[in-house]
PDB file of C-alpha atoms in Angstrom:
ATOM      1  CA  ASP C   1      -9.642   8.905   9.274  1.00  0.00           C
ATOM      2  CA  THR C   2      -9.162   5.765   7.224  1.00  0.00           C
ATOM      3  CA  GLU C   3     -12.264   3.902   6.005  1.00  0.00           C
ATOM      4  CA  VAL C   4     -10.528   0.555   6.482  1.00  0.00           C
ATOM      5  CA  THR C   5     -10.394  -0.367  10.155  1.00  0.00           C
ATOM      6  CA  GLN C   6      -7.888  -2.837  11.550  1.00  0.00           C
ATOM      7  CA  THR C   7      -7.737  -4.364  15.021  1.00  0.00           C
ATOM      8  CA  PRO C   8      -5.763  -4.684  17.139  1.00  0.00           C
ATOM      9  CA  LYS C   9      -3.339  -1.830  16.495  1.00  0.00           C
ATOM     10  CA  HIS C  10      -0.552  -3.654  18.296  1.00  0.00           C
ATOM     11  CA  LEU C  11      -0.063  -7.357  19.052  1.00  0.00           C
ATOM     12  CA  VAL C  12       2.698  -9.155  20.893  1.00  0.00           C
ATOM     13  CA  MET C  13       2.640 -12.920  20.785  1.00  0.00           C
ATOM     14  CA  GLY C  14       4.852 -15.893  21.481  1.00  0.00           C
ATOM     15  CA  MET C  15       5.829 -18.390  18.813  1.00  0.00           C
ATOM     16  CA  THR C  16       3.360 -20.968  20.124  1.00  0.00           C
ATOM     17  CA  ASN C  17       0.351 -18.636  20.361  1.00  0.00           C
ATOM     18  CA  LYS C  18      -2.657 -18.448  18.063  1.00  0.00           C
ATOM     19  CA  LYS C  19      -4.082 -15.023  17.332  1.00  0.00           C
ATOM     20  CA  SER C  20      -6.143 -13.289  14.664  1.00  0.00           C
ATOM     21  CA  LEU C  21      -5.968  -9.926  12.940  1.00  0.00           C
ATOM     22  CA  LYS C  22      -9.217  -8.307  11.841  1.00  0.00           C
ATOM     23  CA  CYS C  23     -10.072  -5.877   9.071  1.00  0.00           C
ATOM     24  CA  GLU C  24     -13.369  -4.203   8.240  1.00  0.00           C
ATOM     25  CA  GLN C  25     -14.506  -1.904   5.440  1.00  0.00           C
ATOM     26  CA  HIS C  26     -17.921  -0.439   4.677  1.00  0.00           C
ATOM     27  CA  MET C  27     -17.235   1.094   1.272  1.00  0.00           C
ATOM     28  CA  GLY C  28     -18.938  -1.748  -0.600  1.00  0.00           C
ATOM     29  CA  HIS C  29     -15.607  -2.894  -2.013  1.00  0.00           C
ATOM     30  CA  ARG C  30     -15.489  -6.455  -3.301  1.00  0.00           C
ATOM     31  CA  ALA C  31     -11.728  -6.947  -3.234  1.00  0.00           C
ATOM     32  CA  MET C  32      -9.708  -7.124  -0.035  1.00  0.00           C
ATOM     33  CA  TYR C  33      -6.001  -7.602   0.491  1.00  0.00           C
ATOM     34  CA  TRP C  34      -3.426  -8.461   3.128  1.00  0.00           C
ATOM     35  CA  TYR C  35       0.036  -6.946   2.920  1.00  0.00           C
ATOM     36  CA  LYS C  36       3.134  -7.324   5.069  1.00  0.00           C
ATOM     37  CA  GLN C  37       5.464  -4.348   5.548  1.00  0.00           C
ATOM     38  CA  LYS C  38       8.885  -4.509   7.170  1.00  0.00           C
ATOM     39  CA  ALA C  39      10.617  -1.383   8.426  1.00  0.00           C
ATOM     40  CA  LYS C  40      11.789   0.968   5.675  1.00  0.00           C
ATOM     41  CA  LYS C  41      10.418  -1.352   2.977  1.00  0.00           C
ATOM     42  CA  PRO C  42       7.307  -1.080   0.775  1.00  0.00           C
ATOM     43  CA  PRO C  43       4.239  -3.239   1.402  1.00  0.00           C
ATOM     44  CA  GLU C  44       4.406  -6.784   0.021  1.00  0.00           C
ATOM     45  CA  LEU C  45       1.238  -8.497  -1.134  1.00  0.00           C
ATOM     46  CA  MET C  46       0.243 -11.657   0.741  1.00  0.00           C
ATOM     47  CA  PHE C  47      -3.350 -12.486  -0.235  1.00  0.00           C
ATOM     48  CA  VAL C  48      -6.155 -11.186  -2.439  1.00  0.00           C
ATOM     49  CA  TYR C  49      -9.833 -11.922  -1.872  1.00  0.00           C
ATOM     50  CA  SER C  50     -12.273 -11.233  -4.663  1.00  0.00           C
ATOM     51  CA  TYR C  51     -15.991 -11.502  -3.940  1.00  0.00           C
ATOM     52  CA  GLU C  52     -15.143 -13.331  -0.707  1.00  0.00           C
ATOM     53  CA  LYS C  53     -13.070 -15.991  -2.467  1.00  0.00           C
ATOM     54  CA  LEU C  54      -9.311 -16.346  -2.177  1.00  0.00           C
ATOM     55  CA  SER C  55      -7.931 -15.331  -5.577  1.00  0.00           C
ATOM     56  CA  ILE C  56      -4.230 -14.869  -4.997  1.00  0.00           C
ATOM     57  CA  ASN C  57      -1.841 -16.387  -2.460  1.00  0.00           C
ATOM     58  CA  GLU C  58       1.660 -15.030  -2.944  1.00  0.00           C
ATOM     59  CA  SER C  59       3.313 -18.237  -1.698  1.00  0.00           C
ATOM     60  CA  VAL C  60       2.689 -17.276   1.909  1.00  0.00           C
ATOM     61  CA  PRO C  61       3.654 -19.867   4.585  1.00  0.00           C
ATOM     62  CA  SER C  62       0.742 -21.862   5.980  1.00  0.00           C
ATOM     63  CA  ARG C  63       1.236 -20.377   9.445  1.00  0.00           C
ATOM     64  CA  PHE C  64      -0.724 -17.441   7.982  1.00  0.00           C
ATOM     65  CA  SER C  65      -4.338 -18.378   7.246  1.00  0.00           C
ATOM     66  CA  PRO C  66      -6.698 -15.815   5.725  1.00  0.00           C
ATOM     67  CA  GLU C  67     -10.471 -15.850   5.989  1.00  0.00           C
ATOM     68  CA  CYS C  68     -13.197 -13.679   4.474  1.00  0.00           C
ATOM     69  CA  PRO C  69     -16.456 -14.279   6.399  1.00  0.00           C
ATOM     70  CA  ASN C  70     -18.391 -11.697   4.360  1.00  0.00           C
ATOM     71  CA  SER C  71     -17.843  -8.846   1.951  1.00  0.00           C
ATOM     72  CA  SER C  72     -16.970  -6.386   4.729  1.00  0.00           C
ATOM     73  CA  LEU C  73     -14.677  -8.477   6.889  1.00  0.00           C
ATOM     74  CA  LEU C  74     -11.265  -9.995   6.445  1.00  0.00           C
ATOM     75  CA  ASN C  75      -9.330 -11.972   9.027  1.00  0.00           C
ATOM     76  CA  LEU C  76      -5.769 -13.227   9.187  1.00  0.00           C
ATOM     77  CA  HIS C  77      -5.250 -16.159  11.531  1.00  0.00           C
ATOM     78  CA  LEU C  78      -1.754 -16.570  12.935  1.00  0.00           C
ATOM     79  CA  HIS C  79      -0.209 -19.721  14.361  1.00  0.00           C
ATOM     80  CA  ALA C  80       3.331 -20.762  15.229  1.00  0.00           C
ATOM     81  CA  LEU C  81       4.884 -17.578  13.865  1.00  0.00           C
ATOM     82  CA  GLN C  82       8.604 -16.931  13.708  1.00  0.00           C
ATOM     83  CA  PRO C  83      10.476 -13.826  14.916  1.00  0.00           C
ATOM     84  CA  GLU C  84      11.036 -12.791  11.293  1.00  0.00           C
ATOM     85  CA  ASP C  85       7.256 -12.464  10.930  1.00  0.00           C
ATOM     86  CA  SER C  86       7.360  -9.346  13.089  1.00  0.00           C
ATOM     87  CA  ALA C  87       6.106  -6.546  10.834  1.00  0.00           C
ATOM     88  CA  LEU C  88       3.252  -4.145  10.123  1.00  0.00           C
ATOM     89  CA  TYR C  89       0.331  -6.056   8.625  1.00  0.00           C
ATOM     90  CA  LEU C  90      -1.835  -3.930   6.381  1.00  0.00           C
ATOM     91  CA  CYS C  91      -5.307  -4.579   5.071  1.00  0.00           C
ATOM     92  CA  ALA C  92      -6.570  -2.850   1.942  1.00  0.00           C
ATOM     93  CA  SER C  93      -9.689  -2.845  -0.181  1.00  0.00           C
ATOM     94  CA  SER C  94     -10.688  -1.801  -3.694  1.00  0.00           C
ATOM     95  CA  GLN C  95     -13.844  -1.824  -5.734  1.00  0.00           C
ATOM     96  CA  ASP C  96     -12.867  -4.854  -7.804  1.00  0.00           C
ATOM     97  CA  PRO C  97      -9.514  -6.608  -8.229  1.00  0.00           C
ATOM     98  CA  GLY C  98      -9.829  -6.711 -11.986  1.00  0.00           C
ATOM     99  CA  ALA C  99     -11.176  -3.209 -12.429  1.00  0.00           C
ATOM    100  CA  LEU C 100      -8.954  -0.817 -14.268  1.00  0.00           C
ATOM    101  CA  TYR C 101      -7.333   2.051 -12.441  1.00  0.00           C
ATOM    102  CA  GLN C 102      -9.017   1.448  -9.102  1.00  0.00           C
ATOM    103  CA  PRO C 103      -6.869   2.471  -6.127  1.00  0.00           C
ATOM    104  CA  GLN C 104      -6.510   0.348  -3.040  1.00  0.00           C
ATOM    105  CA  HIS C 105      -7.387   1.980   0.264  1.00  0.00           C
ATOM    106  CA  PHE C 106      -5.343   0.915   3.261  1.00  0.00           C
ATOM    107  CA  GLY C 107      -5.987   0.638   6.958  1.00  0.00           C
ATOM    108  CA  ASP C 108      -3.423   1.773   9.514  1.00  0.00           C
ATOM    109  CA  GLY C 109      -2.245  -1.764  10.121  1.00  0.00           C
ATOM    110  CA  THR C 110      -1.498  -4.046  13.039  1.00  0.00           C
ATOM    111  CA  ARG C 111       2.029  -3.827  14.429  1.00  0.00           C
ATOM    112  CA  LEU C 112       2.922  -7.454  15.201  1.00  0.00           C
ATOM    113  CA  SER C 113       5.851  -8.463  17.398  1.00  0.00           C
ATOM    114  CA  ILE C 114       6.830 -12.118  17.824  1.00  0.00           C
ATOM    115  CA  LEU C 115       8.780 -12.957  20.956  1.00  0.00           C
TER     116      LEU C 115
ATOM    117  CA  GLU Y   1       8.749  -8.902 -14.126  1.00  0.00           C
ATOM    118  CA  ASP Y   2       7.226  -5.538 -13.202  1.00  0.00           C
ATOM    119  CA  GLN Y   3       9.680  -3.080 -11.678  1.00  0.00           C
ATOM    120  CA  VAL Y   4       9.256   0.280  -9.995  1.00  0.00           C
ATOM    121  CA  THR Y   5      12.233   2.429  -8.983  1.00  0.00           C
ATOM    122  CA  GLN Y   6      11.926   5.602  -6.967  1.00  0.00           C
ATOM    123  CA  SER Y   7      14.535   8.306  -6.537  1.00  0.00           C
ATOM    124  CA  PRO Y   8      15.948   9.818  -4.498  1.00  0.00           C
ATOM    125  CA  GLU Y   9      15.752   7.464  -1.503  1.00  0.00           C
ATOM    126  CA  ALA Y  10      15.653  10.453   0.827  1.00  0.00           C
ATOM    127  CA  LEU Y  11      15.160  14.165   0.247  1.00  0.00           C
ATOM    128  CA  ARG Y  12      15.638  16.997   2.710  1.00  0.00           C
ATOM    129  CA  LEU Y  13      14.100  20.359   1.853  1.00  0.00           C
ATOM    130  CA  GLN Y  14      13.750  23.690   3.534  1.00  0.00           C
ATOM    131  CA  GLU Y  15      10.223  24.956   3.940  1.00  0.00           C
ATOM    132  CA  GLY Y  16       9.214  26.632   0.694  1.00  0.00           C
ATOM    133  CA  GLU Y  17      11.904  24.891  -1.392  1.00  0.00           C
ATOM    134  CA  SER Y  18      10.118  23.182  -4.296  1.00  0.00           C
ATOM    135  CA  SER Y  19      11.361  19.867  -5.695  1.00  0.00           C
ATOM    136  CA  SER Y  20      10.328  16.666  -7.480  1.00  0.00           C
ATOM    137  CA  LEU Y  21      10.291  12.956  -6.708  1.00  0.00           C
ATOM    138  CA  ASN Y  22      10.792  10.432  -9.496  1.00  0.00           C
ATOM    139  CA  CYS Y  23       9.166   7.050 -10.136  1.00  0.00           C
ATOM    140  CA  SER Y  24      10.337   5.042 -13.138  1.00  0.00           C
ATOM    141  CA  TYR Y  25       8.549   1.852 -14.078  1.00  0.00           C
ATOM    142  CA  THR Y  26       8.674  -1.174 -16.325  1.00  0.00           C
ATOM    143  CA  VAL Y  27       5.393  -3.029 -16.508  1.00  0.00           C
ATOM    144  CA  SER Y  28       3.356  -5.041 -18.951  1.00  0.00           C
ATOM    145  CA  GLY Y  29      -0.246  -3.962 -19.219  1.00  0.00           C
ATOM    146  CA  LEU Y  30      -0.306  -0.892 -17.004  1.00  0.00           C
ATOM    147  CA  ARG Y  31      -3.646  -0.449 -15.292  1.00  0.00           C
ATOM    148  CA  GLY Y  32      -2.801   2.705 -13.457  1.00  0.00           C
ATOM    149  CA  LEU Y  33       0.001   4.363 -11.551  1.00  0.00           C
ATOM    150  CA  PHE Y  34      -0.701   5.412  -7.983  1.00  0.00           C
ATOM    151  CA  TRP Y  35       0.939   7.738  -5.517  1.00  0.00           C
ATOM    152  CA  TYR Y  36       0.570   7.186  -1.790  1.00  0.00           C
ATOM    153  CA  ARG Y  37       1.783   9.049   1.274  1.00  0.00           C
ATOM    154  CA  GLN Y  38       2.750   7.074   4.363  1.00  0.00           C
ATOM    155  CA  ASP Y  39       3.336   8.578   7.798  1.00  0.00           C
ATOM    156  CA  PRO Y  40       5.284   6.624  10.444  1.00  0.00           C
ATOM    157  CA  GLY Y  41       3.128   3.929  12.068  1.00  0.00           C
ATOM    158  CA  LYS Y  42       0.269   4.487   9.607  1.00  0.00           C
ATOM    159  CA  GLY Y  43      -0.961   2.795   6.464  1.00  0.00           C
ATOM    160  CA  PRO Y  44      -0.408   4.302   3.010  1.00  0.00           C
ATOM    161  CA  GLU Y  45      -2.815   7.138   2.220  1.00  0.00           C
ATOM    162  CA  PHE Y  46      -4.006   7.306  -1.381  1.00  0.00           C
ATOM    163  CA  LEU Y  47      -3.100  10.523  -3.214  1.00  0.00           C
ATOM    164  CA  PHE Y  48      -3.474  10.130  -6.982  1.00  0.00           C
ATOM    165  CA  THR Y  49      -4.293   7.755  -9.809  1.00  0.00           C
ATOM    166  CA  LEU Y  50      -2.699   8.427 -13.194  1.00  0.00           C
ATOM    167  CA  TYR Y  51      -4.167   6.666 -16.187  1.00  0.00           C
ATOM    168  CA  SER Y  52      -2.179   7.542 -19.274  1.00  0.00           C
ATOM    169  CA  ALA Y  53       0.882   9.387 -20.506  1.00  0.00           C
ATOM    170  CA  GLY Y  54       0.458  13.145 -20.439  1.00  0.00           C
ATOM    171  CA  GLU Y  55      -1.978  13.130 -17.575  1.00  0.00           C
ATOM    172  CA  GLU Y  56      -1.555  15.473 -14.584  1.00  0.00           C
ATOM    173  CA  LYS Y  57      -3.306  15.535 -11.209  1.00  0.00           C
ATOM    174  CA  GLU Y  58      -3.068  18.195  -8.489  1.00  0.00           C
ATOM    175  CA  LYS Y  59      -3.896  18.344  -4.816  1.00  0.00           C
ATOM    176  CA  GLU Y  60      -2.849  21.309  -2.700  1.00  0.00           C
ATOM    177  CA  ARG Y  61       0.960  21.549  -2.990  1.00  0.00           C
ATOM    178  CA  LEU Y  62       1.315  18.269  -4.880  1.00  0.00           C
ATOM    179  CA  LYS Y  63       1.191  17.670  -8.608  1.00  0.00           C
ATOM    180  CA  ALA Y  64       1.679  14.262 -10.216  1.00  0.00           C
ATOM    181  CA  THR Y  65       2.575  13.744 -13.868  1.00  0.00           C
ATOM    182  CA  LEU Y  66       2.965  10.645 -16.020  1.00  0.00           C
ATOM    183  CA  THR Y  67       4.985   9.696 -19.108  1.00  0.00           C
ATOM    184  CA  LYS Y  68       5.299   6.289 -20.752  1.00  0.00           C
ATOM    185  CA  LYS Y  69       8.260   5.382 -18.546  1.00  0.00           C
ATOM    186  CA  GLU Y  70       8.083   7.502 -15.416  1.00  0.00           C
ATOM    187  CA  SER Y  71       6.038   9.640 -13.107  1.00  0.00           C
ATOM    188  CA  PHE Y  72       6.975  12.727 -11.132  1.00  0.00           C
ATOM    189  CA  LEU Y  73       5.527  14.055  -7.924  1.00  0.00           C
ATOM    190  CA  HIS Y  74       6.191  17.790  -7.802  1.00  0.00           C
ATOM    191  CA  ILE Y  75       6.016  19.480  -4.419  1.00  0.00           C
ATOM    192  CA  THR Y  76       5.572  23.245  -4.530  1.00  0.00           C
ATOM    193  CA  ALA Y  77       6.513  25.368  -1.521  1.00  0.00           C
ATOM    194  CA  PRO Y  78       6.474  22.396   0.879  1.00  0.00           C
ATOM    195  CA  LYS Y  79       5.621  22.704   4.553  1.00  0.00           C
ATOM    196  CA  PRO Y  80       6.902  20.582   7.466  1.00  0.00           C
ATOM    197  CA  GLU Y  81       3.589  18.692   7.512  1.00  0.00           C
ATOM    198  CA  ASP Y  82       4.428  17.351   4.041  1.00  0.00           C
ATOM    199  CA  SER Y  83       7.187  15.263   5.638  1.00  0.00           C
ATOM    200  CA  ALA Y  84       6.391  11.589   4.995  1.00  0.00           C
ATOM    201  CA  THR Y  85       7.391   8.634   2.844  1.00  0.00           C
ATOM    202  CA  TYR Y  86       5.948   8.880  -0.650  1.00  0.00           C
ATOM    203  CA  LEU Y  87       5.269   5.583  -2.392  1.00  0.00           C
ATOM    204  CA  CYS Y  88       4.666   5.006  -6.067  1.00  0.00           C
ATOM    205  CA  ALA Y  89       2.890   1.836  -7.227  1.00  0.00           C
ATOM    206  CA  VAL Y  90       1.809   0.369 -10.542  1.00  0.00           C
ATOM    207  CA  HIS Y  91      -1.170  -1.878 -11.066  1.00  0.00           C
ATOM    208  CA  SER Y  92      -0.772  -4.687 -13.559  1.00  0.00           C
ATOM    209  CA  PRO Y  93      -2.249  -8.119 -14.262  1.00  0.00           C
ATOM    210  CA  THR Y  94      -0.736 -10.937 -12.251  1.00  0.00           C
ATOM    211  CA  GLY Y  95      -0.064 -14.595 -12.838  1.00  0.00           C
ATOM    212  CA  GLY Y  96      -2.125 -15.056 -15.954  1.00  0.00           C
ATOM    213  CA  THR Y  97      -5.274 -14.005 -14.145  1.00  0.00           C
ATOM    214  CA  SER Y  98      -7.503 -11.028 -14.716  1.00  0.00           C
ATOM    215  CA  TYR Y  99      -6.668  -9.768 -11.254  1.00  0.00           C
ATOM    216  CA  GLY Y 100      -4.390  -6.829 -10.761  1.00  0.00           C
ATOM    217  CA  LYS Y 101      -1.499  -6.519  -8.384  1.00  0.00           C
ATOM    218  CA  LEU Y 102       0.175  -3.440  -6.959  1.00  0.00           C
ATOM    219  CA  THR Y 103       3.944  -3.342  -7.306  1.00  0.00           C
ATOM    220  CA  PHE Y 104       5.461  -0.661  -5.075  1.00  0.00           C
ATOM    221  CA  GLY Y 105       8.672   1.264  -5.375  1.00  0.00           C
ATOM    222  CA  GLN Y 106      10.964   1.522  -2.361  1.00  0.00           C
ATOM    223  CA  GLY Y 107       9.675   4.986  -1.505  1.00  0.00           C
ATOM    224  CA  THR Y 108      11.196   8.431  -1.022  1.00  0.00           C
ATOM    225  CA  ILE Y 109      11.519   9.720   2.528  1.00  0.00           C
ATOM    226  CA  LEU Y 110      10.788  13.446   2.422  1.00  0.00           C
ATOM    227  CA  THR Y 111      11.794  15.702   5.297  1.00  0.00           C
ATOM    228  CA  VAL Y 112      10.841  19.368   5.219  1.00  0.00           C
ATOM    229  CA  HIS Y 113      12.613  21.578   7.729  1.00  0.00           C
ATOM    230  CA  PRO Y 114      10.982  24.787   8.995  1.00  0.00           C
TER     231      PRO Y 114
END
């Protein structure tokens, strides 16, 4: 079982809906990440949070809004998404974003479908 | 720009037929090379971290090695349950910050037939 928990596992939403994806880890990690993965492609980094502060935004459209309420939780708020945003959204965590050689541990993702 | 290239794109093996997957990389300031396994509908599962050229790591039927330009994932006597996509990723500084970023290869889809 993965130590990074994501909910919901599946989400179907219309282009005008507002929804949120949630991620939780209890490994004491201080870096958390959101990735987007399209079918048969590798994960692509979206955001990095370090010590609960947004450190990296990989030029992600504003219809994706991340939030880190505390060191264990990470949310991704979705609004006015487009059909091309349908993908597997993965959350990951690591001990420290600047630490050498630290692996990232991934959750099983939320499968998002935009109608 | 950091680049990671994996080959082959897909590999079909018979059970027990050993083989290797390749990951070649070009990166400035390598902070580790990682191997992950990903099953359909699941997130990547961490397998190995490699730190420096010459290093080797083993886990069950898998052995990962690292040189200055590439890494290999050797699979000895594979079983059908080893079927998955294997992803290689390098960790390097990003955007002038001290933060690291994972750059993934495209993955190798491994199918092991009984």
